[in-house]
Amino acid sequence: MIDIKDIRGNPQLYRDAASNKRFDVDIDALLSIDGRLGDAKKRLQDIATEKNSLGKQIPRLTGDEKSAALTRLADLKKEEGGLNETIKELQPQFDAMILQVPQPPDPSVPLGKDDTENVELRKWGEIRRFDFEPKDHIQLGTDLDLIDVERGVKLAGTRNYFLKGDGALLHWAVLRFAIDFMIGRGYTPMVVPLLMRDEAMRGTGYYPGSEEQTYRMERDDLNLAGTAEVPVTAYRSGEMLSASDLPIKSVALSTCFRREAGAAGKDTYGLYRIHQFDKVEQVIIGENDEDKSKQYHQEILGNSESVLQALEIPYRVVNVCTGDLGRGQVQKFDIESWMPSRKSYGETHSASRFYEFQARRMNLRYKAENKKNLYCHTLNNTVIASPRVLIPILELYQNADGSVTIPTVLRPYMGGRERITRKS
């Protein structure tokens, strides 16, 4: 959420942010409602002051003076009632509109309409050239009895799957490796609830805007979180921290659920776009300092790059353009891993910086050393998400005989084995 004082002070900045991020928000209408609300609330304060003064005077008045004072008091009460009705009408409109205002992007974010205009920053790793006809991950998964999409669809509908045998073990191995890696870098592991109240979804910026992508439990007014970002970021919502508490660096593994509404016909093959997956997420709650936030952003990006480098998966980093940014993101860097069957890089990580956008919504503050109460800054990034990451692992590590070499860093999690082969 944006501070209305900032919008009043520089409305054009927010008009431009809404336009560049492609959010339909009427800043002028918001400011009009804000002005009317402000006038009504100020007038209420004036009325309260005058009523208080009359209340003290009336017992000492007589005759016409007392009658006039009582008439004036009745008029003020009538006006007060009308103003309260105005505020009752306008306040919900203001509250809904302020939640729609997007965070202005960092000046270094490229202008663009969608992900086709994201800007590549760097690449890492050599793309493998095969001296045999390679299989895609579904062919490999079927031949090696690792993946069963057909029965997943039979039981749960489209975009569902089973992992079994070495497929399940490889999935768990990459998640355990990612958790151990982040613990080694000083992040505190968390086990989190998957069902979230609306307040947590609003606080982290998913509502309003992502309702159609969320599985909602209407009977209980709860939502299946699409990422551990929601519970981990909202964990301290409504609290006042001390400066010495910061930064708070956390990592969580959770099952994630996404409806993928609007994705009909898009990425329907394989494990790229699915309804349920497991993800290791890193979150930093930091100081209200833009320079420090930028440093933390590079840190969480570097963590994920290091995981991919350990897995020896070629990737590229892109600076996400304005039209592909979320409402609250100041800047986002995506990591895209090379996927041979797609003949391109596919998104596997998103590293986001929010400044105080989420913390203001959640009322997450800290007492700075100068005794001022400040909103925290928040950041998050994928460490690894599976089974999407199994696409490059299976496809890049396949062998001519149909087996798959297990990445070196994952072998301790798979009993020291070096290869996945078809069991007779």
XYZ file of C-alpha atoms in Angstrom:
424
model
C 0.000 0.000 0.000
C 1.152 3.503 -0.802
C 1.173 6.426 1.666
C -1.559 8.809 0.482
C 0.739 11.709 1.416
C 3.168 10.558 -1.253
C 0.377 10.430 -3.836
C -0.808 13.915 -2.882
C 2.742 15.231 -3.164
C 3.512 13.699 -6.571
C 0.376 12.418 -8.301
C 2.061 12.257 -11.718
C 4.565 9.697 -10.425
C 1.675 7.378 -9.580
C -0.217 8.099 -12.803
C 2.921 7.050 -14.664
C 3.390 3.980 -12.442
C -0.173 2.819 -13.142
C 0.282 3.372 -16.877
C 3.718 1.764 -17.136
C 2.733 -1.228 -15.001
C -0.571 -1.554 -16.883
C -2.862 -1.199 -13.874
C -6.215 0.514 -14.350
C -6.160 2.978 -11.455
C -7.714 6.465 -11.526
C -5.340 8.536 -9.399
C -7.377 11.718 -9.868
C -10.561 10.000 -8.667
C -8.670 8.711 -5.633
C -7.400 12.209 -4.823
C -10.905 13.622 -5.224
C -12.309 11.125 -2.724
C -9.351 11.763 -0.446
C -10.039 15.501 -0.558
C -13.731 15.084 0.215
C -12.911 12.687 3.057
C -10.361 15.101 4.457
C -12.802 18.003 4.329
C -15.516 15.950 6.040
C -13.194 14.750 8.803
C -11.840 18.253 9.400
C -15.360 19.658 9.582
C -16.281 16.940 12.097
C -13.374 18.029 14.270
C -14.538 21.658 14.065
C -18.085 20.612 14.960
C -16.830 18.605 17.945
C -14.881 21.637 19.165
C -17.912 23.936 18.780
C -20.261 21.428 20.436
C -17.909 21.145 23.377
C -17.808 24.908 23.736
C -21.607 25.213 23.544
C -22.014 22.431 26.071
C -20.025 24.467 28.578
C -21.891 27.718 27.798
C -25.516 26.541 27.738
C -25.863 25.911 31.515
C -24.892 29.557 32.102
C -27.214 31.038 29.439
C -30.818 32.187 29.763
C -33.622 33.389 27.551
C -33.027 34.029 23.883
C -29.313 33.359 24.169
C -29.928 29.883 25.529
C -32.581 29.184 22.906
C -30.195 30.270 20.119
C -27.409 28.102 21.530
C -29.704 25.055 21.716
C -30.834 25.656 18.123
C -27.221 25.925 17.015
C -26.392 22.707 18.868
C -29.253 20.903 17.106
C -28.042 22.204 13.729
C -24.517 20.997 14.447
C -25.769 17.535 15.389
C -27.751 17.364 12.148
C -24.708 18.435 10.129
C -22.578 15.938 12.053
C -24.958 13.138 11.104
C -24.738 14.069 7.441
C -20.945 14.178 7.541
C -20.784 10.762 9.199
C -22.950 9.375 6.403
C -20.612 10.959 3.837
C -17.581 9.392 5.515
C -19.396 6.051 5.773
C -19.940 6.186 1.999
C -16.488 7.483 0.973
C -14.162 5.593 3.325
C -14.767 2.126 1.780
C -14.251 3.634 -1.684
C -10.970 5.177 -0.580
C -9.808 1.982 1.157
C -10.504 -0.080 -1.970
C -8.851 2.388 -4.345
C -5.668 2.913 -2.306
C -5.039 -0.841 -2.412
C -5.070 -0.684 -6.211
C -2.316 1.939 -6.520
C 0.923 0.374 -7.778
C 4.382 0.999 -6.393
C 6.450 3.151 -8.779
C 9.211 1.056 -10.388
C 12.879 1.729 -9.808
C 14.420 4.037 -12.468
C 16.593 1.132 -13.633
C 13.542 -0.956 -14.582
C 13.130 -1.048 -18.377
C 9.886 0.206 -19.910
C 7.970 -2.569 -21.645
C 4.526 -4.025 -22.174
C 5.126 -7.671 -21.164
C 7.735 -10.395 -20.598
C 8.875 -10.229 -24.221
C 10.484 -6.878 -23.370
C 12.410 -7.999 -20.298
C 16.102 -7.165 -20.605
C 18.789 -9.821 -20.331
C 21.541 -8.911 -17.866
C 23.836 -11.947 -18.005
C 24.139 -15.625 -18.781
C 25.918 -18.436 -16.974
C 26.914 -21.907 -18.145
C 27.381 -23.680 -21.444
C 24.298 -25.018 -23.224
C 24.739 -28.735 -23.840
C 24.985 -29.950 -27.435
C 23.739 -33.525 -27.796
C 25.402 -36.124 -30.049
C 22.194 -38.189 -29.930
C 18.472 -37.448 -30.257
C 17.504 -36.166 -26.786
C 14.190 -36.909 -25.107
C 12.041 -34.388 -23.282
C 11.367 -34.703 -19.552
C 8.020 -36.468 -20.022
C 9.531 -39.064 -22.350
C 12.386 -39.600 -19.897
C 10.037 -39.639 -16.920
C 7.784 -42.195 -18.586
C 10.589 -44.443 -19.795
C 12.322 -44.401 -16.394
C 8.995 -44.714 -14.508
C 9.502 -41.367 -12.734
C 6.464 -39.371 -13.866
C 2.847 -40.329 -14.477
C 0.804 -37.479 -15.935
C -2.014 -39.668 -17.257
C -3.088 -40.923 -13.835
C -2.572 -37.476 -12.323
C -5.053 -36.049 -14.828
C -7.422 -38.977 -14.262
C -7.614 -38.275 -10.528
C -7.186 -34.495 -10.320
C -7.807 -32.977 -13.759
C -5.496 -31.140 -16.118
C -2.070 -29.861 -15.026
C -1.665 -32.596 -12.422
C 0.834 -35.451 -12.142
C 2.402 -38.153 -10.010
C 6.123 -38.397 -9.233
C 7.201 -41.854 -8.147
C 10.259 -43.903 -7.358
C 13.428 -42.076 -8.334
C 11.292 -39.211 -9.627
C 10.002 -38.573 -6.106
C 13.496 -39.040 -4.653
C 15.015 -36.563 -7.132
C 12.262 -34.058 -6.327
C 12.914 -34.337 -2.599
C 16.681 -34.290 -3.119
C 16.684 -30.933 -4.877
C 14.400 -29.423 -2.218
C 16.523 -30.751 0.657
C 19.693 -29.513 -1.009
C 18.174 -26.035 -1.378
C 17.092 -25.927 2.274
C 20.514 -27.080 3.502
C 22.205 -24.545 1.228
C 20.168 -21.633 2.641
C 20.659 -22.742 6.245
C 24.374 -22.703 5.502
C 24.004 -19.080 4.452
C 22.420 -18.107 7.759
C 18.722 -18.244 6.920
C 16.324 -19.551 9.574
C 14.190 -22.494 8.356
C 10.428 -22.351 8.881
C 7.516 -24.761 8.491
C 4.470 -22.677 7.597
C 0.671 -23.030 7.366
C -0.656 -23.361 3.824
C -4.112 -21.902 4.489
C -4.107 -18.120 4.830
C -6.726 -15.601 5.910
C -7.628 -12.777 3.534
C -5.675 -10.336 5.715
C -2.425 -12.134 4.935
C -3.241 -12.187 1.213
C -3.980 -8.452 1.252
C -0.967 -7.705 3.406
C 1.436 -9.336 0.966
C -0.265 -7.708 -2.027
C -1.913 -10.773 -3.556
C -5.365 -9.326 -2.878
C -6.787 -7.489 -4.652
C -5.592 -8.785 -8.003
C -4.824 -12.492 -7.663
C -8.188 -13.817 -6.491
C -8.727 -15.679 -9.772
C -5.367 -17.447 -9.406
C -6.072 -18.566 -5.832
C -7.833 -21.679 -4.569
C -10.280 -20.342 -1.989
C -11.922 -22.300 0.838
C -15.188 -20.290 0.950
C -16.698 -22.271 3.828
C -13.803 -21.302 6.092
C -12.796 -17.949 4.519
C -9.293 -19.285 3.933
C -6.992 -19.393 0.908
C -4.430 -21.956 -0.252
C -1.213 -19.950 -0.548
C 0.543 -19.942 -3.894
C 3.912 -19.414 -2.204
C 5.521 -19.447 1.263
C 6.178 -15.749 0.696
C 2.703 -15.110 2.124
C 3.018 -16.788 5.557
C 6.724 -15.981 6.012
C 6.374 -12.286 5.138
C 3.165 -11.909 7.148
C 4.558 -13.821 10.145
C 5.295 -10.593 12.087
C 2.349 -8.572 10.726
C 0.966 -6.013 13.153
C 4.117 -6.138 15.281
C 6.628 -3.511 16.338
C 10.182 -4.811 16.009
C 13.383 -3.246 17.223
C 16.209 -2.171 14.938
C 18.407 -4.891 16.457
C 15.967 -7.551 15.166
C 16.735 -6.663 11.558
C 17.405 -8.051 9.085
C 15.300 -11.202 9.545
C 16.327 -13.830 6.986
C 14.047 -16.842 6.609
C 13.679 -19.845 4.323
C 10.633 -22.094 4.032
C 9.605 -25.145 2.053
C 5.908 -25.341 1.228
C 3.492 -26.946 -1.181
C 2.099 -24.223 -3.440
C -1.271 -24.091 -5.199
C -2.175 -22.006 -8.254
C -5.324 -22.142 -10.375
C -3.508 -20.928 -13.525
C -6.718 -19.189 -14.583
C -6.355 -17.612 -17.996
C -3.576 -20.032 -18.966
C -5.813 -22.324 -21.023
C -3.824 -23.706 -23.921
C -0.565 -22.249 -22.608
C 2.285 -24.549 -21.534
C -0.103 -27.494 -21.343
C 2.601 -30.107 -21.946
C 4.686 -31.513 -19.132
C 5.566 -30.094 -15.731
C 6.153 -26.436 -16.568
C 2.778 -24.934 -15.610
C 0.931 -27.004 -13.013
C -1.568 -26.515 -10.202
C 0.504 -27.926 -7.318
C 4.242 -27.881 -6.682
C 6.792 -27.551 -3.897
C 8.965 -24.486 -3.503
C 11.767 -23.328 -1.232
C 11.342 -19.589 -0.680
C 13.700 -17.047 0.878
C 12.398 -13.873 2.547
C 14.199 -10.898 4.070
C 12.527 -8.385 6.401
C 14.912 -5.455 6.470
C 15.468 -1.869 7.491
C 13.728 1.081 5.845
C 16.793 1.885 3.763
C 16.700 1.731 -0.030
C 20.433 1.156 -0.403
C 20.322 -1.776 2.019
C 17.269 -3.174 0.222
C 19.191 -3.115 -3.053
C 22.051 -4.987 -1.364
C 19.622 -7.589 0.008
C 18.109 -7.909 -3.455
C 21.500 -8.827 -4.888
C 22.004 -11.238 -1.994
C 18.821 -13.226 -2.587
C 19.475 -13.218 -6.327
C 22.997 -14.476 -5.696
C 21.727 -17.253 -3.424
C 19.547 -18.655 -6.183
C 22.243 -18.299 -8.822
C 24.596 -20.242 -6.564
C 22.059 -23.079 -6.258
C 21.730 -23.319 -10.046
C 25.495 -23.169 -10.458
C 25.869 -26.004 -7.945
C 23.376 -27.990 -10.037
C 25.317 -26.938 -13.172
C 22.183 -25.718 -14.920
C 22.794 -22.951 -17.514
C 20.651 -19.878 -16.897
C 20.203 -16.221 -17.638
C 19.144 -13.294 -15.450
C 16.666 -10.733 -16.778
C 15.619 -7.323 -15.504
C 11.819 -7.531 -15.617
C 10.162 -4.663 -17.495
C 7.427 -2.398 -16.098
C 4.563 -4.211 -17.830
C 5.594 -7.535 -16.284
C 5.976 -6.221 -12.715
C 3.440 -6.875 -9.980
C 1.589 -4.090 -8.218
C 3.936 -3.920 -5.225
C 7.273 -4.714 -6.828
C 9.828 -1.932 -7.126
C 12.052 -4.221 -9.164
C 12.188 -7.890 -10.068
C 14.939 -10.054 -11.499
C 13.899 -13.352 -13.049
C 16.243 -16.286 -13.458
C 15.460 -18.439 -16.488
C 16.987 -21.904 -16.736
C 17.843 -23.580 -20.040
C 15.291 -26.235 -20.990
C 16.302 -28.220 -24.085
C 12.780 -29.393 -24.972
C 11.548 -25.790 -25.023
C 14.642 -24.720 -27.001
C 14.775 -21.681 -24.748
C 15.246 -20.427 -21.219
C 12.228 -20.894 -18.930
C 11.512 -18.912 -15.765
C 12.465 -20.778 -12.584
C 13.040 -17.926 -10.088
C 11.656 -14.451 -9.371
C 13.532 -12.121 -7.002
C 11.414 -9.164 -5.868
C 12.013 -5.969 -3.907
C 9.021 -4.163 -2.356
C 10.421 -1.448 -0.079
C 7.603 -0.721 2.455
C 4.671 -1.650 0.187
C 3.885 -4.950 1.937
C 4.892 -3.811 5.423
C 2.588 -0.792 5.274
C -0.331 -3.077 4.383
C 0.594 -5.454 7.225
C 1.473 -2.698 9.710
C 4.899 -4.293 10.171
C 7.163 -1.705 11.768
C 10.300 -1.319 13.824
C 11.631 1.285 16.227
C 14.726 2.805 14.688
C 17.746 3.913 16.690
C 16.458 7.515 16.518
C 13.263 6.251 18.248
C 11.128 6.792 15.139
C 8.652 4.092 14.143
C 9.378 3.022 10.564
C 7.883 0.472 8.209
C 10.146 -2.448 7.345
C 11.275 -3.285 3.827
C 10.528 -6.748 2.408
C 12.116 -8.916 -0.289
C 11.698 -12.479 -1.510
C 12.991 -14.936 -4.089
C 12.593 -18.545 -5.118
C 15.466 -20.760 -3.980
C 14.172 -23.704 -6.024
C 10.775 -24.896 -7.236
C 10.086 -28.495 -8.152
C 9.035 -30.261 -10.277
C 9.647 -27.390 -12.728
C 13.393 -27.584 -12.065
C 13.247 -31.304 -12.905
C 12.716 -30.266 -16.533
C 16.297 -28.983 -16.996
C 17.770 -31.594 -14.634
C 16.302 -34.574 -16.480
C 16.809 -33.137 -19.954
C 20.340 -31.800 -19.484
C 21.642 -34.816 -17.558
C 20.218 -37.522 -19.849
C 22.485 -40.068 -21.522
C 22.362 -41.825 -24.879
C 21.327 -45.108 -23.214
C 18.219 -43.449 -21.741
C 19.590 -43.134 -18.205
C 19.943 -39.845 -16.317
C 23.075 -38.823 -14.438
C 22.298 -37.475 -10.962
C 23.853 -34.031 -10.368
C 26.850 -34.362 -8.060
C 25.405 -32.168 -5.274
C 22.236 -34.275 -5.146
C 23.927 -37.660 -4.839
C 24.246 -37.539 -1.014
C 20.435 -37.205 -0.912
C 19.979 -40.222 -3.197
C 22.087 -42.779 -1.387
C 25.292 -41.856 -3.210
C 23.970 -43.147 -6.539
C 25.294 -41.633 -9.770
C 22.576 -42.586 -12.261
C 18.869 -43.164 -12.608
C 18.188 -46.177 -14.796
C 15.118 -48.111 -15.800
C 14.359 -50.804 -13.254
C 13.754 -54.216 -14.811
